Short mmCIF file of C-alpha atoms in Angstrom, two decimals:
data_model
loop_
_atom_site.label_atom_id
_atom_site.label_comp_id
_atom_site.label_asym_id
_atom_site.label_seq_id
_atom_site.Cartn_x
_atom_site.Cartn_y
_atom_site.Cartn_z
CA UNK B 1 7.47 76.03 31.45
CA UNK B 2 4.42 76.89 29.19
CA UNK B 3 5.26 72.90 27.49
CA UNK B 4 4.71 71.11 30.50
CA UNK B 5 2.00 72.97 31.84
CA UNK B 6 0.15 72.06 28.33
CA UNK B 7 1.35 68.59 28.51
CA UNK B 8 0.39 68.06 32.23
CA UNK B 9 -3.37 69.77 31.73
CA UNK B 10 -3.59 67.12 28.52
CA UNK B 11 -2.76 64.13 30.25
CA UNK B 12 -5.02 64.35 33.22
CA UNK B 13 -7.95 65.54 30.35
CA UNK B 14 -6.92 61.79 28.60
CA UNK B 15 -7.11 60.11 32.01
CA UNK B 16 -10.68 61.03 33.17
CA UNK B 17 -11.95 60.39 29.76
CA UNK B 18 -10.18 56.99 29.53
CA UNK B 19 -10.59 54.25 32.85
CA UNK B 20 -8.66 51.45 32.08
CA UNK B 21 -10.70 49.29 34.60
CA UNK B 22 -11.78 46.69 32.33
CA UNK B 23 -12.87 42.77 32.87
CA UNK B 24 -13.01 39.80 30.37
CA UNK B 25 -16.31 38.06 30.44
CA UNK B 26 -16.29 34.69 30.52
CA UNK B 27 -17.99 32.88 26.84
CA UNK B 28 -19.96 29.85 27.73
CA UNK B 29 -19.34 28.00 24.70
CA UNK B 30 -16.04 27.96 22.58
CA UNK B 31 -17.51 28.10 19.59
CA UNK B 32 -19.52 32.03 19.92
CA UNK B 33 -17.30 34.86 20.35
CA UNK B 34 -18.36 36.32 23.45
CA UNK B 35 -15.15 37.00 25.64
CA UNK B 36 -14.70 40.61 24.37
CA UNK B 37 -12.93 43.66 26.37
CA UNK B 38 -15.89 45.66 27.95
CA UNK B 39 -15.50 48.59 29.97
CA UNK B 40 -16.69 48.84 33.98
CA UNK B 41 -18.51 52.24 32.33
CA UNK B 42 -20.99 52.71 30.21
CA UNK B 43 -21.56 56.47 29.02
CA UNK B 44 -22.29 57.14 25.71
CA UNK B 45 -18.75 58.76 25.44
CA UNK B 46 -17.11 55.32 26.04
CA UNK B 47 -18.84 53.94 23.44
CA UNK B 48 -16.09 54.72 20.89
CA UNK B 49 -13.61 53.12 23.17
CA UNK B 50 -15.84 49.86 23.94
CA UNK B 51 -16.10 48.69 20.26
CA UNK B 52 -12.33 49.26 19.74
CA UNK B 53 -11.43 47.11 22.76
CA UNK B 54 -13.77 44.27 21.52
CA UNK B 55 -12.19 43.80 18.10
CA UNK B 56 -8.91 44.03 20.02
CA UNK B 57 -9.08 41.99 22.37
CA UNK B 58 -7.89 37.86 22.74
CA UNK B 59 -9.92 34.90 23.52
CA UNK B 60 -9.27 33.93 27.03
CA UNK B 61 -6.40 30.92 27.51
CA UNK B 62 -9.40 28.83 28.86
CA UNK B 63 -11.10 29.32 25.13
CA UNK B 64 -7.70 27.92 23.51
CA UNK B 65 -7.89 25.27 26.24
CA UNK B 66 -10.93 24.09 25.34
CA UNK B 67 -10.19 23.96 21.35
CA UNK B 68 -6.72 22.34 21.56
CA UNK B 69 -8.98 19.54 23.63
CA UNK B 70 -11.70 19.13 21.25
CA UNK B 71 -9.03 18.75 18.37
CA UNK B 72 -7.12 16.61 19.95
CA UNK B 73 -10.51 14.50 20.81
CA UNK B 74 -11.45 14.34 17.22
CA UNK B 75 -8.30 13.56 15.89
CA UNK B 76 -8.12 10.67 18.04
CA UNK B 77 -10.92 9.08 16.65
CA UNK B 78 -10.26 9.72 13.18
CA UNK B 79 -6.92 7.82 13.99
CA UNK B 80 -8.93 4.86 15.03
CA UNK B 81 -11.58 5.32 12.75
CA UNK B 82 -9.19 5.08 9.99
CA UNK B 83 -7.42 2.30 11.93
CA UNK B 84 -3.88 4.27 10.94
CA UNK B 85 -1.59 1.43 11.62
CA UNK B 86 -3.22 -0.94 9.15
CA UNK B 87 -3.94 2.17 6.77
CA UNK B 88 -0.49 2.60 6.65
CA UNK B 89 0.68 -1.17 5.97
CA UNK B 90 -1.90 -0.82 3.05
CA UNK B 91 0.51 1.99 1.85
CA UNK B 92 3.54 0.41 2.18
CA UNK B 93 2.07 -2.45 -0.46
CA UNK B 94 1.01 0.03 -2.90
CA UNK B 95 4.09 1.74 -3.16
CA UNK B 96 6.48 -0.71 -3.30
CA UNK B 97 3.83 -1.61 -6.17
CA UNK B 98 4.77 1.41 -7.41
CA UNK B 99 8.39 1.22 -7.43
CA UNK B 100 8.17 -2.68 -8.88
CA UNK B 101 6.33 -0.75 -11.59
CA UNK B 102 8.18 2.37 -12.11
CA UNK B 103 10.52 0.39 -15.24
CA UNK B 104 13.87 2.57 -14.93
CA UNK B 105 13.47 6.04 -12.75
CA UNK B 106 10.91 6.46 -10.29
CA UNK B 107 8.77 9.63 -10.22
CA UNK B 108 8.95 10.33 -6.45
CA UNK B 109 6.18 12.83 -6.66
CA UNK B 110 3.58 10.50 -8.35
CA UNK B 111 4.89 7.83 -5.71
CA UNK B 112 3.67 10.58 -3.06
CA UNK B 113 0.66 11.30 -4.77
CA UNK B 114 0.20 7.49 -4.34
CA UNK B 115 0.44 6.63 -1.01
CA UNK B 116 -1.23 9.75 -0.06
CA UNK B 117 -4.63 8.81 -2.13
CA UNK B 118 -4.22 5.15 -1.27
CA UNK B 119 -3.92 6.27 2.37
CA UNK B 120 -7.49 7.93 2.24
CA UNK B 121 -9.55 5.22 0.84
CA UNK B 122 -7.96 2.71 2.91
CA UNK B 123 -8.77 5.15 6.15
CA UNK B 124 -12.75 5.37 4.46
CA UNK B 125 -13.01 1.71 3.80
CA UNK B 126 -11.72 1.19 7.55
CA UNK B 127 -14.30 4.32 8.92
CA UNK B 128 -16.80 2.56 7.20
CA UNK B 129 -16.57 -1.15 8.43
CA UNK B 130 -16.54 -0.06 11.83
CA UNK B 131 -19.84 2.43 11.18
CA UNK B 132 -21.32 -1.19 10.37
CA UNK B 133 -20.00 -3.02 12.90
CA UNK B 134 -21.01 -0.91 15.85
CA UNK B 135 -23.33 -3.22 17.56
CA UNK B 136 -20.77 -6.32 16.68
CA UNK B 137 -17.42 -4.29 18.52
CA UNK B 138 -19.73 -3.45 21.45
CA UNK B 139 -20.02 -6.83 21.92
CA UNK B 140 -16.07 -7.64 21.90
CA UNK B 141 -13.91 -6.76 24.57
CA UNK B 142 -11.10 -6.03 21.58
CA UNK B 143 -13.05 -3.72 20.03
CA UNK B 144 -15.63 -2.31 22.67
CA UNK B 145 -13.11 0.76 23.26
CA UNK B 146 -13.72 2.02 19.72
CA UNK B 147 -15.02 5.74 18.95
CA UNK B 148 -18.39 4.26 17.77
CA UNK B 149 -18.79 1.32 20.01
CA UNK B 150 -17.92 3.89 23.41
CA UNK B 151 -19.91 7.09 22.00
CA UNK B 152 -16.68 9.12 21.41
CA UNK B 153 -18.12 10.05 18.24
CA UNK B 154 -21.88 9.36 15.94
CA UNK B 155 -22.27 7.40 13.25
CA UNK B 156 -23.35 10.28 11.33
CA UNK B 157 -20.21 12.59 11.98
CA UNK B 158 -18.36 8.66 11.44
CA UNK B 159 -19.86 8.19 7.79
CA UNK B 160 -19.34 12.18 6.37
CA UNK B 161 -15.40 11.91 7.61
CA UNK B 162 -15.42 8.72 5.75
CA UNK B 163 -17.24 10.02 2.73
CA UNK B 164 -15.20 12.98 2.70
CA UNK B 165 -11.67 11.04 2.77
CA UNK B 166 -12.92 8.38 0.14
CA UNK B 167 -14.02 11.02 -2.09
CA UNK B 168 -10.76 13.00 -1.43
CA UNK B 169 -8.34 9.93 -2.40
CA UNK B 170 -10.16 8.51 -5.22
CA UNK B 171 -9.75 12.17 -6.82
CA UNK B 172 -6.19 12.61 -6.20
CA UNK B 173 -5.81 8.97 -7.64
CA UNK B 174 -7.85 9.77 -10.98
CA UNK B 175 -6.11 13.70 -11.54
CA UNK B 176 -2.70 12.41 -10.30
CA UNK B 177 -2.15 9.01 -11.12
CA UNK B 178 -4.67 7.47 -14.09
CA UNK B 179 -8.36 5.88 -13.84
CA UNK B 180 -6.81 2.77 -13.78
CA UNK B 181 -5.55 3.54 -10.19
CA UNK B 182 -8.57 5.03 -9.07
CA UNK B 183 -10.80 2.39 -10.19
CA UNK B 184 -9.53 -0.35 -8.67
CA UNK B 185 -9.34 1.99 -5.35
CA UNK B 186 -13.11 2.20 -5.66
CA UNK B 187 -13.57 -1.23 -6.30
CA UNK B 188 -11.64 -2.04 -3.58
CA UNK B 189 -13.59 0.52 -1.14
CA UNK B 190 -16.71 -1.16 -2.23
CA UNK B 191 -15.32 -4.90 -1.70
CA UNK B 192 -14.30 -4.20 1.76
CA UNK B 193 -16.92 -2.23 2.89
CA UNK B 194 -19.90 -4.08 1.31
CA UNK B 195 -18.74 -7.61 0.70
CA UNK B 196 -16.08 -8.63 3.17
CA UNK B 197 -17.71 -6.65 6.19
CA UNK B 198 -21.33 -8.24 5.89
CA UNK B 199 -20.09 -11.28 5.29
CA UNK B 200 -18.11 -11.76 8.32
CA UNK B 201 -21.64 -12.14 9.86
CA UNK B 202 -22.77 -14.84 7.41
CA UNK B 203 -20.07 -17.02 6.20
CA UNK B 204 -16.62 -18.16 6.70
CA UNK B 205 -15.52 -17.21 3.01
CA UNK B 206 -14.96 -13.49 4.41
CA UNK B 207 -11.50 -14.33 5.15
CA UNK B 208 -10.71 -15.37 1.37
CA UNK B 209 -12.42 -12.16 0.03
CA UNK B 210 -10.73 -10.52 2.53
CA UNK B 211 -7.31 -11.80 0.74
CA UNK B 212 -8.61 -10.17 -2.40
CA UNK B 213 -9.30 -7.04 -0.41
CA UNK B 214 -5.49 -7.22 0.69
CA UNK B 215 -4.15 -8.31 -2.61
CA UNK B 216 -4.91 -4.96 -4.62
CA UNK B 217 -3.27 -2.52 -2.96
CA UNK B 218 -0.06 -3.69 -4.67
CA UNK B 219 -1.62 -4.06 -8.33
CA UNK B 220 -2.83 -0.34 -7.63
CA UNK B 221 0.56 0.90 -7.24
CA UNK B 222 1.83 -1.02 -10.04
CA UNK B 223 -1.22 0.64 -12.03
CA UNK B 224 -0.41 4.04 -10.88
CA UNK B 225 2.96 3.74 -12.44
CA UNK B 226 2.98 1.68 -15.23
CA UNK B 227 -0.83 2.77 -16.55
CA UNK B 228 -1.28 -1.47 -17.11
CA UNK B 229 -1.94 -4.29 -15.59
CA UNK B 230 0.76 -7.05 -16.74
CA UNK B 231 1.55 -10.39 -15.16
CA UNK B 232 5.01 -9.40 -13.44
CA UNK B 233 2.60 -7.17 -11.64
CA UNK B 234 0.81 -9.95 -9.79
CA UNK B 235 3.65 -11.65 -8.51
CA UNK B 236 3.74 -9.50 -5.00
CA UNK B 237 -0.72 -9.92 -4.82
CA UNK B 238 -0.11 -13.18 -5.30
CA UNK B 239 2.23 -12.82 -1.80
CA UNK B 240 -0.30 -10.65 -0.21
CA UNK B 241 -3.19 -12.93 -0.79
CA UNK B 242 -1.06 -16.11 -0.14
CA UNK B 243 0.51 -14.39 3.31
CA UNK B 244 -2.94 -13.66 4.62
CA UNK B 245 -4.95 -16.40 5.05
CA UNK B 246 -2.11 -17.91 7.43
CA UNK B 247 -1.92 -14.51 8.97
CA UNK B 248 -6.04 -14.62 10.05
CA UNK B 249 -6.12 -17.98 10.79
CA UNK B 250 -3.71 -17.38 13.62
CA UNK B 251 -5.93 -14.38 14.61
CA UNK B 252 -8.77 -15.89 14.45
CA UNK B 253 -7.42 -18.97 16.32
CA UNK B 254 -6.31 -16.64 18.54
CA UNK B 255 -9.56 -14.58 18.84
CA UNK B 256 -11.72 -16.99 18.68
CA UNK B 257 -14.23 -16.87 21.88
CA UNK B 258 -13.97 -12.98 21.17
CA UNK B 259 -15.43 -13.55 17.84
CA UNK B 260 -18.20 -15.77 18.69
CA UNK B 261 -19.04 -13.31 21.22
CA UNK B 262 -19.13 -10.70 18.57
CA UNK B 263 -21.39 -12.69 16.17
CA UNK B 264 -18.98 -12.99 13.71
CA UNK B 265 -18.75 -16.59 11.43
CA UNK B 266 -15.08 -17.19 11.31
CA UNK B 267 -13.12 -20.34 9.70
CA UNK B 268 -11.78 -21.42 13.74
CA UNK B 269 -15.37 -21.55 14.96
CA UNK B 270 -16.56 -24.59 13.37
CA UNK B 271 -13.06 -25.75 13.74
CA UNK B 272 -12.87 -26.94 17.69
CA UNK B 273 -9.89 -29.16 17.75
CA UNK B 274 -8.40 -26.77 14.88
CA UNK B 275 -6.82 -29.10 12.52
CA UNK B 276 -8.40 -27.69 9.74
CA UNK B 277 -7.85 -23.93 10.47
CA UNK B 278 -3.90 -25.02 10.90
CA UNK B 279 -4.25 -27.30 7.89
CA UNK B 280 -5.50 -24.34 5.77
CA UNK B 281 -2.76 -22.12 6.66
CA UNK B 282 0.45 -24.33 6.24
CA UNK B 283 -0.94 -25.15 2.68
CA UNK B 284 -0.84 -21.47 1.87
CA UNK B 285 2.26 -21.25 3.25
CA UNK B 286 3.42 -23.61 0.78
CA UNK B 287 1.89 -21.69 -2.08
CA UNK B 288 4.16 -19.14 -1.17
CA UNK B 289 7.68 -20.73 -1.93
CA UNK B 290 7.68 -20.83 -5.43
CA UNK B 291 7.25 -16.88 -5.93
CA UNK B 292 10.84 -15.88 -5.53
CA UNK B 293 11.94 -18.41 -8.28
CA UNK B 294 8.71 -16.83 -10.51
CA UNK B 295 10.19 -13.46 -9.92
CA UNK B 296 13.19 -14.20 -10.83
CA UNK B 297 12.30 -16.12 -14.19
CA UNK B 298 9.83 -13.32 -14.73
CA UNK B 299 12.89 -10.83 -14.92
CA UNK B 300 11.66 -8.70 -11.78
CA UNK B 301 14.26 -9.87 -8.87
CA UNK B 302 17.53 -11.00 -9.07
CA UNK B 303 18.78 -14.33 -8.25
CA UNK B 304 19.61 -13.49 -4.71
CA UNK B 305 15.79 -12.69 -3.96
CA UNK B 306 14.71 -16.49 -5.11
CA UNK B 307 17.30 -17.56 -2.26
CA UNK B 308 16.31 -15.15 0.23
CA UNK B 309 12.96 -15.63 -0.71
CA UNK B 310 12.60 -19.43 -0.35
CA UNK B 311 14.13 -19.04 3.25
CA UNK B 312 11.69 -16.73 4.94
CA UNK B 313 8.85 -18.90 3.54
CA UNK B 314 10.29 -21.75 5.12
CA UNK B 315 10.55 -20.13 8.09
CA UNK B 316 6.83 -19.30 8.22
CA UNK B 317 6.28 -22.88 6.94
CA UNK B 318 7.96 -24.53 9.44
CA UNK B 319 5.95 -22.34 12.10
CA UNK B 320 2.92 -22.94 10.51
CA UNK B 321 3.80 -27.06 10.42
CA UNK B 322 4.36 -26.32 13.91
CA UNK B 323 1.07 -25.47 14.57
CA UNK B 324 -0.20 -28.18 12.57
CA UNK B 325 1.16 -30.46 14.57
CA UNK B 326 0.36 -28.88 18.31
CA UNK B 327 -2.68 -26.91 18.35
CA UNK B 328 -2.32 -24.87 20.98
CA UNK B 329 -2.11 -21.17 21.95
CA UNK B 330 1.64 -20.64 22.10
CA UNK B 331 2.07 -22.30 18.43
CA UNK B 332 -0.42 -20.03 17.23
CA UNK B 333 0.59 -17.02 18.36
CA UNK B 334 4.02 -18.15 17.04
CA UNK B 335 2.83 -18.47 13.78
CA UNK B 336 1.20 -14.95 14.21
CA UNK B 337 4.50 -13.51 14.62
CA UNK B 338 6.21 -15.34 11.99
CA UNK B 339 3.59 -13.77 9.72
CA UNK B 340 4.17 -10.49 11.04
CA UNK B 341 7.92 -10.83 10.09
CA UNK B 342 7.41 -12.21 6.73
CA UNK B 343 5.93 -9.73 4.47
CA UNK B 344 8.19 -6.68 5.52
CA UNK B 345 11.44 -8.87 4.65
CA UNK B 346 9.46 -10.16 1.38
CA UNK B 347 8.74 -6.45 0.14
CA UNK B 348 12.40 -5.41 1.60
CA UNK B 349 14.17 -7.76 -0.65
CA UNK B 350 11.76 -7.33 -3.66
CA UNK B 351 12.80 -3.82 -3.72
CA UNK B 352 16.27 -4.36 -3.08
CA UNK B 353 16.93 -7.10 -5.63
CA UNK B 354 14.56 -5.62 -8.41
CA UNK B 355 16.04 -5.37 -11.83
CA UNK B 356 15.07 -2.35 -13.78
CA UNK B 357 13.97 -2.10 -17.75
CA UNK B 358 17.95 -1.13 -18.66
CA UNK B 359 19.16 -4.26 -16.89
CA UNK B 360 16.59 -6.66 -18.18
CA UNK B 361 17.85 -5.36 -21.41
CA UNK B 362 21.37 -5.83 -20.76
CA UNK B 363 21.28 -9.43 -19.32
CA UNK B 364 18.91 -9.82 -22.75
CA UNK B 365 21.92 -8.40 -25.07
CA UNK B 366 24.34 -10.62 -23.08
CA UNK B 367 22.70 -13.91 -23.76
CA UNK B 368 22.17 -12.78 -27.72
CA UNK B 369 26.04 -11.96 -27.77
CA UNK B 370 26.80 -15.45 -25.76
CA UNK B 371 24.70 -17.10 -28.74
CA UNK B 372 26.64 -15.45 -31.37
CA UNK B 373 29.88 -15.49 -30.25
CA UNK B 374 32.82 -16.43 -32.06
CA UNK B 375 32.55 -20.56 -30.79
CA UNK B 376 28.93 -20.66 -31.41
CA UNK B 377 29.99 -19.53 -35.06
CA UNK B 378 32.69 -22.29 -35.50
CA UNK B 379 30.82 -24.76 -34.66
CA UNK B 380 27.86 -24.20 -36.86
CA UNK B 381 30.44 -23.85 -39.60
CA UNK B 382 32.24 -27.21 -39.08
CA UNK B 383 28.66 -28.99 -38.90
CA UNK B 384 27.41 -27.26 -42.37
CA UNK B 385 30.62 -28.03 -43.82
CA UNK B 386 30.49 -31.49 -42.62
CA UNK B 387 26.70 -31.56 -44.01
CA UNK B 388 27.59 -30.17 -47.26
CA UNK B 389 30.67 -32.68 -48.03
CA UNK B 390 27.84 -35.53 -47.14
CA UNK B 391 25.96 -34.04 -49.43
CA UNK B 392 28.27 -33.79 -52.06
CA UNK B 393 29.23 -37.38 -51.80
CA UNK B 394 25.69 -38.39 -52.41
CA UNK B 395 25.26 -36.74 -55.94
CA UNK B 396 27.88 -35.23 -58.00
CA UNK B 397 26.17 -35.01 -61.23
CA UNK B 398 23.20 -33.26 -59.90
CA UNK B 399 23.66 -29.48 -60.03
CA UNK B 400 21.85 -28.37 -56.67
CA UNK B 401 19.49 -25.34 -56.62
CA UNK B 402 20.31 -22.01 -55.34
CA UNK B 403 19.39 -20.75 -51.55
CA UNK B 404 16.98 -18.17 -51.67
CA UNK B 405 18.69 -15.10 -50.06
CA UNK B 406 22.20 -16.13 -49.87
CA UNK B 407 23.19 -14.84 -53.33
CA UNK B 408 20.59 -11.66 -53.46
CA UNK B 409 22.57 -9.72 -50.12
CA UNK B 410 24.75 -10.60 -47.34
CA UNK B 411 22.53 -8.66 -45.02
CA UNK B 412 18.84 -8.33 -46.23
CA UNK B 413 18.01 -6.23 -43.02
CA UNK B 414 20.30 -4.31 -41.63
CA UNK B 415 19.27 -5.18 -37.93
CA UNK B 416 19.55 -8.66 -38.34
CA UNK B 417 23.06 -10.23 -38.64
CA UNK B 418 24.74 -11.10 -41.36
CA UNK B 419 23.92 -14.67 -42.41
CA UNK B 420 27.20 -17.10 -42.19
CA UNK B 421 27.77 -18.46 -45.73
CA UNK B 422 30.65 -21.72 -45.54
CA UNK B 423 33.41 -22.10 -47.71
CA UNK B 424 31.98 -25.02 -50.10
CA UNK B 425 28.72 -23.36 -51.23
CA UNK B 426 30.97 -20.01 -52.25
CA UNK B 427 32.79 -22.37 -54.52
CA UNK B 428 29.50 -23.92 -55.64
CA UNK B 429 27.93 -20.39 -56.65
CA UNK B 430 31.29 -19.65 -58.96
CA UNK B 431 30.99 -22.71 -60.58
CA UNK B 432 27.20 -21.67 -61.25
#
């Protein structure tokens, strides 16, 4: 009886000091903390209470709204800043760079560190040509929709992501990989962004120094894993560089009346009837049949790959020659395609048909047995036998004069083999 009279007079005490009447103000910007829990009351014995609920208390769902949006926003045009898609084809050449240069095992975490730094600069070099290009894309009905171009984003906020991202790959490249790597990242950075991008504004040449731009990607993956450059490592740039000038000619072909409209000098526009642009890319086409056959004789791909190899590039030759021959928008786009389809099934079967260190060294010790096998032997012992008896026949008087190793040691090294001594000149060094 006396316990819940106590407990009774406490709890109606604790309810008229506590009114749980409270409202959530609304914060007028996301970004200040200003929807806190504040009481209908405001006595100075609530004051306690007050500060407690406002440290408590959760942002409002329209708050997390708002944030999820603005995230989403600006991760949408990093995306196209960095032009992901293309970023990411960049990445597939540089590591299968990296696995054409990896010798025997492949370190799968320095192949990760790779791609990952490769990805970055190629995103910066991207953020960067279009933070140059802004008046050009707002010009183009391709390009017009871009963050810069449609005021999604500054140029300012464009050039720190792409400063940031740059710096941020080139580092991982130079602690994770070697200086090798991240040099020619740079290099490349600067090429693209400063060579290739004002120069599609003054001459045609951009798309060749473009080529270059997509050539290294591969050698820096080769770098990252080997430390070197050799010249089995410039069989898949040579591909790269090759594959793209047929690749942009179509485009440009393609594009053309976009691209004059943009103020850009491309190969197709002082091409009207466009035999030359078609001309141009079948003879690269061309240039590319004979690299399957180099990587084979160069010990990096099997056999199978100089097969496999020639018939895709006929493929895209005989599209290109198709072009060639009727200029016209369907042919073009077919080529396009064809060059779309080429360089995944080129890198595919490079990778597949690769031949490691250990099997280069095998196939090596199998020709060096073939050469010294037991046949090979015979017959270079019937024709210094058959030497020596014409030699006897010619002098008989004459004693002839000693070979200089073949009566110090029968092996003077012992990682050379044994040299092959015939029957007659034994006889000859017991007569001596």
């Amino acid at each position: 009886m006396w316990r819940s009279s106590a407990i009774s007079s406490f709890y109606s005490k604790f309810t008229s000091f506590y009114n749980p009447n409270y409202y959530y103000a609304s914060s007028p910007s996301i970004f200040t903390v200003d929807s806190v829990v504040r009481p209908v009351f405001s006595t100075s014995q609530h004051q306690c209470l007050r500060s407690f609920s406002s440290s408590a208390a959760a942002p409002s769902p329209s708050s997390l709204t708002k944030v999820l949006e603005i995230a989403r926003h600006y991760g949408r045009c990093y995306w196209e800043l960095s032009k992901a898609r293309l970023s990411m084809l960049v990445v597939a050449t540089s590591g299968t760079g990296y696995v054409l240069g990896s010798g025997n095992g492949i370190d799968f975490a320095g192949l990760c560190w790779t791609c990952a730094g490769t990805m970055m600069v190629a995103a910066s070099a991207n953020s960067l040509n279009q933070v140059l290009e802004i008046n050009n894309d707002a010009k183009m009905k391709r390009t017009r929709r871009r963050p810069l171009p449609s005021g999604r984003i500054t140029a300012k906020h464009a050039v720190i992501w792409a400063s940031s991202v740059g710096l941020a790959g080139t580092a991982i490249l130079a602690f994770k990989a070697n200086m090798l790597a991240a040099g020619l990242a740079t290099s490349n950075l600067i090429l693209y962004a400063f060579a290739y991008t004002p120069l599609k504004q003054i001459h045609p040449v951009n798309t060749w120094i473009g080529a270059i731009v997509g050539a290294i990607p591969p050698l820096l993956g080769w770098a990252a894993a080997s430390g070197q450059v050799s010249l089995n490592g410039m069989i898949l740039p040579a591909a790269l560089y090759f594959w793209q000038i047929p690749h942009f000619m179509a485009l440009a072909y393609l594009c053309r009346n976009d691209y004059a409209a943009g103020g850009y000098r491309m190969f197709s526009l002082a091409d009207p009837s466009g035999q030359r642009t078609a001309a141009v890319a079948l003879r690269n086409c061309l240039y590319l049949v004979p690299l399957g056959f180099i990587a084979y004789d160069w010990g990096l791909a099997s056999g199978w790959f100089c097969l496999e190899s020639t018939f895709i590039t006929l493929a895209i030759s005989t599209a290109a020659f198709s072009f060639y021959r009727d200029r016209t928008t369907r042919t073009a786009r077919r080529m396009f395609y064809a060059s779309l389809l080429y360089l995944p099934v080129f890198m595919s079967g490079l990778l597949f048909h690769r031949i490691s260190d250990s099997q280069q060294l095998l196939a090596d010790g199998s020709n060096m047995v073939d050469e010294h096998s037991p046949s090979s032997e015979n017959t270079v012992e019937e024709t210094e036998g058959a030497d020596w008896k014409n030699e006897g026949r010619q002098s008989t008087t004459e004693p002839q004069a000693r070979p200089p190793v073949a009566y110090a040691s029968a092996a003077p090294f012992p990682f050379l083999p044994a040299p092959f001594l015939p029957a007659p000149f034994m006889q000859h060094l017991d007569v001596l």
